mmCIF file of C-alpha atoms and ligand atoms in Angstrom:
data_model
loop_
_atom_site.group_PDB
_atom_site.id
_atom_site.type_symbol
_atom_site.label_atom_id
_atom_site.label_comp_id
_atom_site.label_asym_id
_atom_site.label_seq_id
_atom_site.Cartn_x
_atom_site.Cartn_y
_atom_site.Cartn_z
ATOM 1 C CA UNK A 1 59.938 61.294 184.117
ATOM 2 C CA UNK A 2 63.326 60.663 184.702
ATOM 3 C CA UNK A 3 65.168 61.822 182.156
ATOM 4 C CA UNK A 4 69.178 62.495 181.360
ATOM 5 C CA UNK A 5 70.951 64.535 179.575
ATOM 6 C CA UNK A 6 71.556 61.915 177.082
ATOM 7 C CA UNK A 7 67.591 61.360 176.423
ATOM 8 C CA UNK A 8 67.226 58.047 178.439
ATOM 9 C CA UNK A 9 64.420 57.627 180.323
ATOM 10 C CA UNK A 10 64.564 55.579 183.544
ATOM 11 C CA UNK A 11 61.227 53.099 184.229
ATOM 12 C CA UNK A 12 62.906 50.339 185.628
ATOM 13 C CA UNK A 13 63.466 51.052 189.924
ATOM 14 C CA UNK A 14 65.681 48.577 191.647
ATOM 15 C CA UNK A 15 65.239 48.866 195.349
ATOM 16 C CA UNK A 16 67.574 47.687 197.690
ATOM 17 C CA UNK A 17 65.805 46.429 201.095
ATOM 18 C CA UNK A 18 68.820 45.577 203.323
ATOM 19 C CA UNK A 19 72.764 45.321 202.674
ATOM 20 C CA UNK A 20 72.584 42.275 205.016
ATOM 21 C CA UNK A 21 72.709 38.420 203.573
ATOM 22 C CA UNK A 22 73.202 35.009 204.845
ATOM 23 C CA UNK A 23 75.813 33.915 202.394
ATOM 24 C CA UNK A 24 79.452 35.424 201.699
ATOM 25 C CA UNK A 25 79.510 34.943 198.003
ATOM 26 C CA UNK A 26 83.274 35.460 197.565
ATOM 27 C CA UNK A 27 82.774 37.808 194.392
ATOM 28 C CA UNK A 28 80.520 40.070 196.706
ATOM 29 C CA UNK A 29 81.656 40.317 200.347
ATOM 30 C CA UNK A 30 84.544 38.977 202.581
ATOM 31 C CA UNK A 31 83.612 36.229 204.724
ATOM 32 C CA UNK A 32 83.890 38.256 207.938
ATOM 33 C CA UNK A 33 80.499 39.832 206.230
ATOM 34 C CA UNK A 34 80.556 43.853 206.064
ATOM 35 C CA UNK A 35 79.875 46.752 208.984
ATOM 36 C CA UNK A 36 76.046 46.829 208.131
ATOM 37 C CA UNK A 37 73.730 49.515 208.245
ATOM 38 C CA UNK A 38 71.600 50.432 211.597
ATOM 39 C CA UNK A 39 67.628 50.104 211.882
ATOM 40 C CA UNK A 40 67.675 53.705 212.497
ATOM 41 C CA UNK A 41 69.987 54.303 209.453
ATOM 42 C CA UNK A 42 67.552 51.841 207.460
ATOM 43 C CA UNK A 43 64.704 52.947 205.450
ATOM 44 C CA UNK A 44 61.410 52.157 207.463
ATOM 45 C CA UNK A 45 58.524 50.263 205.071
ATOM 46 C CA UNK A 46 56.472 53.436 205.169
ATOM 47 C CA UNK A 47 59.282 55.146 203.816
ATOM 48 C CA UNK A 48 60.216 52.743 201.005
ATOM 49 C CA UNK A 49 56.446 52.193 199.936
ATOM 50 C CA UNK A 50 56.418 56.274 199.641
ATOM 51 C CA UNK A 51 59.588 56.499 197.534
ATOM 52 C CA UNK A 52 58.126 53.378 195.181
ATOM 53 C CA UNK A 53 54.960 55.580 194.855
ATOM 54 C CA UNK A 54 56.192 58.909 194.432
ATOM 55 C CA UNK A 55 58.395 56.986 191.655
ATOM 56 C CA UNK A 56 55.601 54.939 190.046
ATOM 57 C CA UNK A 57 52.716 57.767 190.344
ATOM 58 C CA UNK A 58 55.114 60.733 189.705
ATOM 59 C CA UNK A 59 58.366 59.643 188.054
ATOM 60 C CA UNK A 60 56.937 57.019 185.316
ATOM 61 C CA UNK A 61 58.573 53.868 186.923
ATOM 62 C CA UNK A 62 56.959 50.960 185.548
ATOM 63 C CA UNK A 63 59.203 48.043 186.814
ATOM 64 C CA UNK A 64 59.927 47.687 190.669
ATOM 65 C CA UNK A 65 62.694 45.051 191.560
ATOM 66 C CA UNK A 66 63.282 43.888 195.146
ATOM 67 C CA UNK A 67 66.808 43.493 196.049
ATOM 68 C CA UNK A 68 69.641 43.887 198.497
ATOM 69 C CA UNK A 69 71.861 42.402 200.474
ATOM 70 C CA UNK A 70 69.450 39.584 200.679
ATOM 71 C CA UNK A 71 65.741 40.871 200.390
ATOM 72 C CA UNK A 72 64.081 37.908 201.927
ATOM 73 C CA UNK A 73 65.803 38.918 205.303
ATOM 74 C CA UNK A 74 63.571 42.113 205.186
ATOM 75 C CA UNK A 75 60.904 41.062 207.655
ATOM 76 C CA UNK A 76 58.218 43.535 206.384
ATOM 77 C CA UNK A 77 58.895 42.120 202.369
ATOM 78 C CA UNK A 78 55.521 40.812 201.703
ATOM 79 C CA UNK A 79 53.621 43.710 203.507
ATOM 80 C CA UNK A 80 55.573 45.775 201.310
ATOM 81 C CA UNK A 81 55.134 44.103 198.024
ATOM 82 C CA UNK A 82 51.366 44.192 198.639
ATOM 83 C CA UNK A 83 51.369 47.602 199.351
ATOM 84 C CA UNK A 84 53.430 48.374 195.935
ATOM 85 C CA UNK A 85 50.390 46.130 194.153
ATOM 86 C CA UNK A 86 47.916 48.324 195.311
ATOM 87 C CA UNK A 87 49.861 51.649 193.200
ATOM 88 C CA UNK A 88 48.270 53.111 190.552
ATOM 89 C CA UNK A 89 49.145 52.376 187.611
ATOM 90 C CA UNK A 90 50.203 49.237 189.477
ATOM 91 C CA UNK A 91 54.158 48.564 188.382
ATOM 92 C CA UNK A 92 55.553 45.231 187.680
ATOM 93 C CA UNK A 93 57.012 43.973 190.675
ATOM 94 C CA UNK A 94 59.984 41.236 190.825
ATOM 95 C CA UNK A 95 62.733 39.870 193.402
ATOM 96 C CA UNK A 96 66.278 38.821 193.111
ATOM 97 C CA UNK A 97 67.493 36.688 195.754
ATOM 98 C CA UNK A 98 69.962 33.993 196.557
ATOM 99 C CA UNK A 99 66.578 31.777 197.170
ATOM 100 C CA UNK A 100 67.406 30.742 200.868
ATOM 101 C CA UNK A 101 63.903 31.027 202.422
ATOM 102 C CA UNK A 102 62.126 30.983 199.420
ATOM 103 C CA UNK A 103 60.171 27.824 200.279
ATOM 104 C CA UNK A 104 59.088 29.578 202.957
ATOM 105 C CA UNK A 105 58.024 32.712 201.248
ATOM 106 C CA UNK A 106 57.037 31.971 197.864
ATOM 107 C CA UNK A 107 53.440 31.719 197.989
ATOM 108 C CA UNK A 108 52.644 34.642 200.270
ATOM 109 C CA UNK A 109 54.864 36.658 197.719
ATOM 110 C CA UNK A 110 52.765 35.574 194.866
ATOM 111 C CA UNK A 111 49.686 36.396 196.785
ATOM 112 C CA UNK A 112 50.988 39.814 197.370
ATOM 113 C CA UNK A 113 51.495 40.348 193.872
ATOM 114 C CA UNK A 114 55.062 39.539 193.118
ATOM 115 C CA UNK A 115 55.094 39.072 189.746
ATOM 116 C CA UNK A 116 58.517 36.884 189.260
ATOM 117 C CA UNK A 117 61.833 36.190 190.711
ATOM 118 C CA UNK A 118 65.507 35.993 189.631
ATOM 119 C CA UNK A 119 67.449 33.106 191.944
ATOM 120 C CA UNK A 120 71.096 33.341 192.020
ATOM 121 C CA UNK A 121 72.774 30.414 191.547
ATOM 122 C CA UNK A 122 76.003 29.480 190.564
ATOM 123 C CA UNK A 123 76.786 25.777 190.438
ATOM 124 C CA UNK A 124 75.342 22.236 190.523
ATOM 125 C CA UNK A 125 78.332 21.119 192.828
ATOM 126 C CA UNK A 126 77.030 21.433 196.819
ATOM 127 C CA UNK A 127 80.934 21.414 197.217
ATOM 128 C CA UNK A 128 81.876 24.047 194.869
ATOM 129 C CA UNK A 129 78.621 26.278 196.527
ATOM 130 C CA UNK A 130 80.378 26.024 199.781
ATOM 131 C CA UNK A 131 83.657 27.372 198.670
ATOM 132 C CA UNK A 132 81.900 29.756 196.448
ATOM 133 C CA UNK A 133 79.240 30.900 199.016
ATOM 134 C CA UNK A 134 81.202 29.738 202.316
ATOM 135 C CA UNK A 135 77.838 28.287 203.256
ATOM 136 C CA UNK A 136 76.410 24.809 203.087
ATOM 137 C CA UNK A 137 73.283 26.014 201.729
ATOM 138 C CA UNK A 138 72.864 24.444 197.938
ATOM 139 C CA UNK A 139 70.237 21.974 198.898
ATOM 140 C CA UNK A 140 68.101 25.139 200.188
ATOM 141 C CA UNK A 141 68.703 27.235 196.859
ATOM 142 C CA UNK A 142 67.197 24.145 194.779
ATOM 143 C CA UNK A 143 64.505 23.730 197.032
ATOM 144 C CA UNK A 144 63.916 27.388 196.563
ATOM 145 C CA UNK A 145 63.756 27.577 193.009
ATOM 146 C CA UNK A 146 61.141 24.888 193.163
ATOM 147 C CA UNK A 147 58.769 26.954 195.336
ATOM 148 C CA UNK A 148 59.202 29.588 193.130
ATOM 149 C CA UNK A 149 58.289 27.946 190.479
ATOM 150 C CA UNK A 150 55.528 26.085 192.044
ATOM 151 C CA UNK A 151 54.112 29.162 193.565
ATOM 152 C CA UNK A 152 53.929 30.720 189.478
ATOM 153 C CA UNK A 153 56.820 33.239 190.262
ATOM 154 C CA UNK A 154 57.621 32.757 186.539
ATOM 155 C CA UNK A 155 59.318 32.982 184.366
ATOM 156 C CA UNK A 156 61.913 31.901 186.746
ATOM 157 C CA UNK A 157 65.341 33.337 185.897
ATOM 158 C CA UNK A 158 68.473 31.738 187.409
ATOM 159 C CA UNK A 159 71.414 34.584 187.819
ATOM 160 C CA UNK A 160 75.097 32.985 187.449
ATOM 161 C CA UNK A 161 78.549 34.179 187.985
ATOM 162 C CA UNK A 162 81.558 32.159 186.495
ATOM 163 C CA UNK A 163 84.375 32.327 188.439
ATOM 164 C CA UNK A 164 88.001 30.896 187.227
ATOM 165 C CA UNK A 165 89.016 28.183 189.310
ATOM 166 C CA UNK A 166 85.479 27.411 190.670
ATOM 167 C CA UNK A 167 82.627 26.596 188.113
ATOM 168 C CA UNK A 168 84.047 28.398 184.907
ATOM 169 C CA UNK A 169 83.499 24.492 183.208
ATOM 170 C CA UNK A 170 79.810 24.480 184.474
ATOM 171 C CA UNK A 171 78.235 26.591 181.683
ATOM 172 C CA UNK A 172 77.054 23.879 179.329
ATOM 173 C CA UNK A 173 75.925 21.486 182.152
ATOM 174 C CA UNK A 174 73.900 24.665 183.960
ATOM 175 C CA UNK A 175 72.175 25.246 180.493
ATOM 176 C CA UNK A 176 70.825 21.903 180.366
ATOM 177 C CA UNK A 177 70.063 21.756 184.009
ATOM 178 C CA UNK A 178 68.309 25.144 183.271
ATOM 179 C CA UNK A 179 66.607 23.883 180.303
ATOM 180 C CA UNK A 180 65.244 20.818 181.868
ATOM 181 C CA UNK A 181 63.527 22.391 184.485
ATOM 182 C CA UNK A 182 61.963 25.500 182.468
ATOM 183 C CA UNK A 183 64.445 28.116 183.979
ATOM 184 C CA UNK A 184 65.963 31.044 182.156
ATOM 185 C CA UNK A 185 69.384 30.722 182.422
ATOM 186 C CA UNK A 186 71.613 34.125 182.443
ATOM 187 C CA UNK A 187 75.180 34.501 182.956
ATOM 188 C CA UNK A 188 76.712 38.032 184.487
ATOM 189 C CA UNK A 189 79.818 38.840 184.107
ATOM 190 C CA UNK A 190 81.931 39.561 187.392
ATOM 191 C CA UNK A 191 82.082 42.804 188.154
ATOM 192 C CA UNK A 192 84.265 45.134 190.231
ATOM 193 C CA UNK A 193 81.855 45.651 192.881
ATOM 194 C CA UNK A 194 83.131 43.430 196.012
ATOM 195 C CA UNK A 195 84.214 44.721 199.214
ATOM 196 C CA UNK A 196 87.156 43.153 199.123
ATOM 197 C CA UNK A 197 88.385 44.843 195.776
ATOM 198 C CA UNK A 198 89.516 41.546 194.340
ATOM 199 C CA UNK A 199 87.887 41.885 190.954
ATOM 200 C CA UNK A 200 90.807 41.746 188.310
ATOM 201 C CA UNK A 201 90.315 42.102 184.342
ATOM 202 C CA UNK A 202 92.477 39.680 183.518
ATOM 203 C CA UNK A 203 91.726 36.723 185.558
ATOM 204 C CA UNK A 204 87.481 37.384 184.655
ATOM 205 C CA UNK A 205 85.088 35.338 182.964
ATOM 206 C CA UNK A 206 84.483 36.988 179.945
ATOM 207 C CA UNK A 207 81.073 37.114 177.793
ATOM 208 C CA UNK A 208 83.177 35.734 175.247
ATOM 209 C CA UNK A 209 84.482 32.833 177.192
ATOM 210 C CA UNK A 210 80.870 31.840 178.290
ATOM 211 C CA UNK A 211 79.497 31.505 174.375
ATOM 212 C CA UNK A 212 82.743 29.965 173.486
ATOM 213 C CA UNK A 213 82.101 27.305 176.185
ATOM 214 C CA UNK A 214 78.043 26.966 175.763
ATOM 215 C CA UNK A 215 78.830 25.941 171.912
ATOM 216 C CA UNK A 216 80.391 23.270 173.136
ATOM 217 C CA UNK A 217 77.399 21.413 173.836
ATOM 218 C CA UNK A 218 74.858 23.761 172.063
ATOM 219 C CA UNK A 219 73.733 25.546 168.986
ATOM 220 C CA UNK A 220 73.470 29.780 169.439
ATOM 221 C CA UNK A 221 71.673 32.229 167.292
ATOM 222 C CA UNK A 222 71.744 35.329 168.414
ATOM 223 C CA UNK A 223 67.563 37.096 168.952
ATOM 224 C CA UNK A 224 66.686 39.818 167.173
ATOM 225 C CA UNK A 225 68.173 43.266 168.099
ATOM 226 C CA UNK A 226 64.946 44.670 168.836
ATOM 227 C CA UNK A 227 63.771 41.686 171.097
ATOM 228 C CA UNK A 228 66.820 42.809 173.759
ATOM 229 C CA UNK A 229 65.128 46.518 174.172
ATOM 230 C CA UNK A 230 66.920 47.965 177.095
ATOM 231 C CA UNK A 231 67.433 44.739 178.762
ATOM 232 C CA UNK A 232 71.249 44.174 179.659
ATOM 233 C CA UNK A 233 71.316 40.306 178.699
ATOM 234 C CA UNK A 234 72.065 39.597 175.110
ATOM 235 C CA UNK A 235 69.773 36.565 174.294
ATOM 236 C CA UNK A 236 70.696 33.050 172.525
ATOM 237 C CA UNK A 237 68.293 31.036 170.618
ATOM 238 C CA UNK A 238 69.518 27.661 171.626
ATOM 239 C CA UNK A 239 69.243 24.664 169.434
ATOM 240 C CA UNK A 240 66.785 26.194 167.095
ATOM 241 C CA UNK A 241 64.416 27.030 170.139
ATOM 242 C CA UNK A 242 62.117 27.761 171.963
ATOM 243 C CA UNK A 243 64.487 27.760 174.780
ATOM 244 C CA UNK A 244 67.203 30.624 175.431
ATOM 245 C CA UNK A 245 69.786 31.566 177.217
ATOM 246 C CA UNK A 246 71.170 35.628 178.489
ATOM 247 C CA UNK A 247 74.673 36.715 178.988
ATOM 248 C CA UNK A 248 75.188 39.826 180.881
ATOM 249 C CA UNK A 249 78.835 41.816 179.657
ATOM 250 C CA UNK A 250 78.671 44.241 181.726
ATOM 251 C CA UNK A 251 82.279 44.756 181.140
ATOM 252 C CA UNK A 252 83.099 43.404 177.730
ATOM 253 C CA UNK A 253 79.928 44.520 176.268
ATOM 254 C CA UNK A 254 78.427 47.243 177.883
ATOM 255 C CA UNK A 255 74.865 48.479 177.760
ATOM 256 C CA UNK A 256 74.863 51.966 179.089
ATOM 257 C CA UNK A 257 73.469 53.531 176.016
ATOM 258 C CA UNK A 258 69.993 51.630 176.808
ATOM 259 C CA UNK A 259 69.817 51.813 180.173
ATOM 260 C CA UNK A 260 66.789 52.496 181.778
ATOM 261 C CA UNK A 261 67.507 51.897 185.263
ATOM 262 C CA UNK A 262 67.425 53.882 188.650
ATOM 263 C CA UNK A 263 68.497 52.757 192.158
ATOM 264 C CA UNK A 264 67.489 53.261 195.797
ATOM 265 C CA UNK A 265 69.838 51.740 198.826
ATOM 266 C CA UNK A 266 68.479 50.525 201.599
ATOM 267 C CA UNK A 267 69.496 53.974 203.350
ATOM 268 C CA UNK A 268 67.303 55.896 201.198
ATOM 269 C CA UNK A 269 69.957 57.085 198.529
ATOM 270 C CA UNK A 270 69.217 57.491 194.888
ATOM 271 C CA UNK A 271 71.908 55.811 192.580
ATOM 272 C CA UNK A 272 71.854 56.597 188.618
ATOM 273 C CA UNK A 273 74.556 53.630 188.021
ATOM 274 C CA UNK A 274 75.795 50.409 189.892
ATOM 275 C CA UNK A 275 79.095 52.366 188.876
ATOM 276 C CA UNK A 276 78.046 56.006 190.003
ATOM 277 C CA UNK A 277 80.686 57.565 192.960
ATOM 278 C CA UNK A 278 77.528 60.199 193.594
ATOM 279 C CA UNK A 279 74.593 59.298 195.728
ATOM 280 C CA UNK A 280 71.704 61.462 196.087
ATOM 281 C CA UNK A 281 70.142 61.563 199.629
ATOM 282 C CA UNK A 282 65.995 61.128 199.601
ATOM 283 C CA UNK A 283 66.064 59.884 203.147
ATOM 284 C CA UNK A 284 67.256 63.503 205.093
ATOM 285 C CA UNK A 285 64.377 65.031 202.125
ATOM 286 C CA UNK A 286 61.749 62.232 203.690
ATOM 287 C CA UNK A 287 62.469 63.153 207.088
ATOM 288 C CA UNK A 288 62.602 66.749 206.958
ATOM 289 C CA UNK A 289 59.049 66.576 205.950
ATOM 290 C CA UNK A 290 59.378 67.212 201.979
ATOM 291 C CA UNK A 291 56.316 66.637 200.214
ATOM 292 C CA UNK A 292 56.200 64.312 197.285
ATOM 293 C CA UNK A 293 56.838 67.356 194.700
ATOM 294 C CA UNK A 294 59.807 67.941 196.360
ATOM 295 C CA UNK A 295 60.909 64.283 196.517
ATOM 296 C CA UNK A 296 60.444 63.922 192.729
ATOM 297 C CA UNK A 297 62.083 67.273 192.067
ATOM 298 C CA UNK A 298 65.408 65.849 193.548
ATOM 299 C CA UNK A 299 65.165 62.219 192.086
ATOM 300 C CA UNK A 300 64.513 64.141 188.693
ATOM 301 C CA UNK A 301 67.464 66.425 189.170
ATOM 302 C CA UNK A 302 69.879 63.373 190.504
ATOM 303 C CA UNK A 303 69.199 61.312 187.285
ATOM 304 C CA UNK A 304 69.866 64.495 184.833
ATOM 305 C CA UNK A 305 72.978 63.976 185.874
ATOM 306 C CA UNK A 306 73.362 60.346 185.181
ATOM 307 C CA UNK A 307 76.742 59.676 183.513
ATOM 308 C CA UNK A 308 77.053 58.447 179.613
ATOM 309 C CA UNK A 309 78.371 55.278 180.678
ATOM 310 C CA UNK A 310 79.997 53.146 183.491
ATOM 311 C CA UNK A 311 83.364 53.967 182.858
ATOM 312 C CA UNK A 312 84.540 50.220 183.032
ATOM 313 C CA UNK A 313 86.692 50.800 179.896
ATOM 314 C CA UNK A 314 88.677 53.942 181.388
ATOM 315 C CA UNK A 315 91.888 53.076 182.657
ATOM 316 C CA UNK A 316 90.921 55.634 185.269
ATOM 317 C CA UNK A 317 88.121 53.702 186.335
ATOM 318 C CA UNK A 318 87.240 53.768 190.080
ATOM 319 C CA UNK A 319 85.251 51.149 191.841
ATOM 320 C CA UNK A 320 82.628 52.788 193.822
ATOM 321 C CA UNK A 321 82.675 52.839 197.327
ATOM 322 C CA UNK A 322 79.961 50.620 198.261
ATOM 323 C CA UNK A 323 79.993 47.164 197.595
ATOM 324 C CA UNK A 324 77.339 45.608 195.545
ATOM 325 C CA UNK A 325 75.451 43.817 198.170
ATOM 326 C CA UNK A 326 75.100 47.743 199.824
ATOM 327 C CA UNK A 327 73.888 49.478 196.569
ATOM 328 C CA UNK A 328 71.322 46.459 195.620
ATOM 329 C CA UNK A 329 72.222 44.129 192.587
HETATM 330 N N1 SAM B 1 71.066 38.624 197.206
HETATM 331 C C1 SAM B 1 70.315 38.380 196.517
HETATM 332 C C2 SAM B 1 70.909 37.497 195.171
HETATM 333 O O1 SAM B 1 72.400 37.325 195.558
HETATM 334 O O2 SAM B 1 70.190 37.624 194.187
HETATM 335 C C3 SAM B 1 70.888 39.443 195.649
HETATM 336 C C4 SAM B 1 71.420 40.699 195.423
HETATM 337 S S1 SAM B 1 72.922 40.062 194.833
HETATM 338 C C5 SAM B 1 74.339 41.651 195.299
HETATM 339 C C6 SAM B 1 72.525 40.317 193.051
HETATM 340 C C7 SAM B 1 72.984 39.902 192.137
HETATM 341 O O3 SAM B 1 74.446 40.317 191.881
HETATM 342 C C8 SAM B 1 72.937 38.231 192.505
HETATM 343 O O4 SAM B 1 72.795 37.349 191.245
HETATM 344 C C9 SAM B 1 74.675 37.944 192.366
HETATM 345 O O5 SAM B 1 75.290 37.096 191.828
HETATM 346 C C10 SAM B 1 75.326 39.410 191.433
HETATM 347 N N2 SAM B 1 76.341 39.658 191.873
HETATM 348 C C11 SAM B 1 77.064 40.400 193.285
HETATM 349 N N3 SAM B 1 78.381 40.735 193.277
HETATM 350 C C12 SAM B 1 78.889 40.669 191.698
HETATM 351 C C13 SAM B 1 79.975 40.763 191.354
HETATM 352 N N4 SAM B 1 80.861 41.370 191.612
HETATM 353 N N5 SAM B 1 79.491 40.499 189.576
HETATM 354 C C14 SAM B 1 78.614 40.385 189.281
HETATM 355 N N6 SAM B 1 77.429 39.919 189.941
HETATM 356 C C15 SAM B 1 77.449 40.211 190.942
HETATM 357 FE FE1 SF4 B 2 74.428 37.740 199.744
HETATM 358 FE FE2 SF4 B 2 73.805 38.103 196.593
HETATM 359 FE FE3 SF4 B 2 76.234 38.852 197.756
HETATM 360 FE FE4 SF4 B 2 75.624 36.390 197.250
HETATM 361 S S1 SF4 B 2 75.684 38.048 195.739
HETATM 362 S S2 SF4 B 2 76.937 37.213 199.525
HETATM 363 S S3 SF4 B 2 73.612 36.219 198.292
HETATM 364 S S4 SF4 B 2 74.084 39.918 198.404
#
């Protein structure tokens, strides 16, 4: 098991498949993009599958989420999913994507064994989308969402970050739209993980702001405490049910005490937390011929050092050197 000194057990693995992206969301990366990892730095498909196999068969991982950067840009994605679906015990598998390219890949991903997707969409207004992501691809994301649903990658969840002066007023409209389409909407508080270090505590839209805005149009009842488990989203029952909306208050309502995550970057580094300063190198071990037991031992030792919390509430908080797109969000 991947257990830490606070008794938390990691069963959920987030795997970043690439740090590259075809959008430039302003809360994530600068307009000019970033210095991408080079091919030799990236784990190969075989290396990724091997590490996931060790995680699933030796370390108790039961859920795998593929992310990035934009994971649909990884050429070997369908093959990686297919090989992971053959593992015993078979992990649950999902994908976080900006949705561009899902129309083309959704049914192949489903056939390969992917269970479901989270698609990121922050606005229903094409012009706002263009400003926020610096690309004119709103239509492709909406179409990707439809394709995911048609392919049965359900429940389709939609991730939304609200930004002041851009889409902050859209929360009720987005919820009405999500309910209409059968998508499960989750708002994520903006976190200090952008490459440009532009995040400001004063400027961010908080979970409290989001709930106030939603309540102008909907009745919200908190879901039972027990139903949340280790999920980061607090869920609310909308207008008496059956629809729900999630709010992930990573900054103002942290859920670190129940965290069950471990993370693997596209260049083979284990991270215990999005906000960790430390990384543990598995790629070096892999490439120097380590046996599975040795890889498992290194991974366990890394998780044993997991901190109690993100440190976001500490005035001396330091943003990690890698941005969200390079860690894997
Ligand atoms: N490219 C894919 C996507 O956008 O879904 C996967 C990677 S992206 C880093 C994963 C999630 O992180 C997205 O839902 C995105 O909105 C969110 N995200 C990125 N930067 C963020 C930030 N600074 N604060 C909060 N969420 C952020
Ligand atoms: Fe790309 Fe996702 Fe970052 Fe947007 S949030 S720039 S889609 S990695």
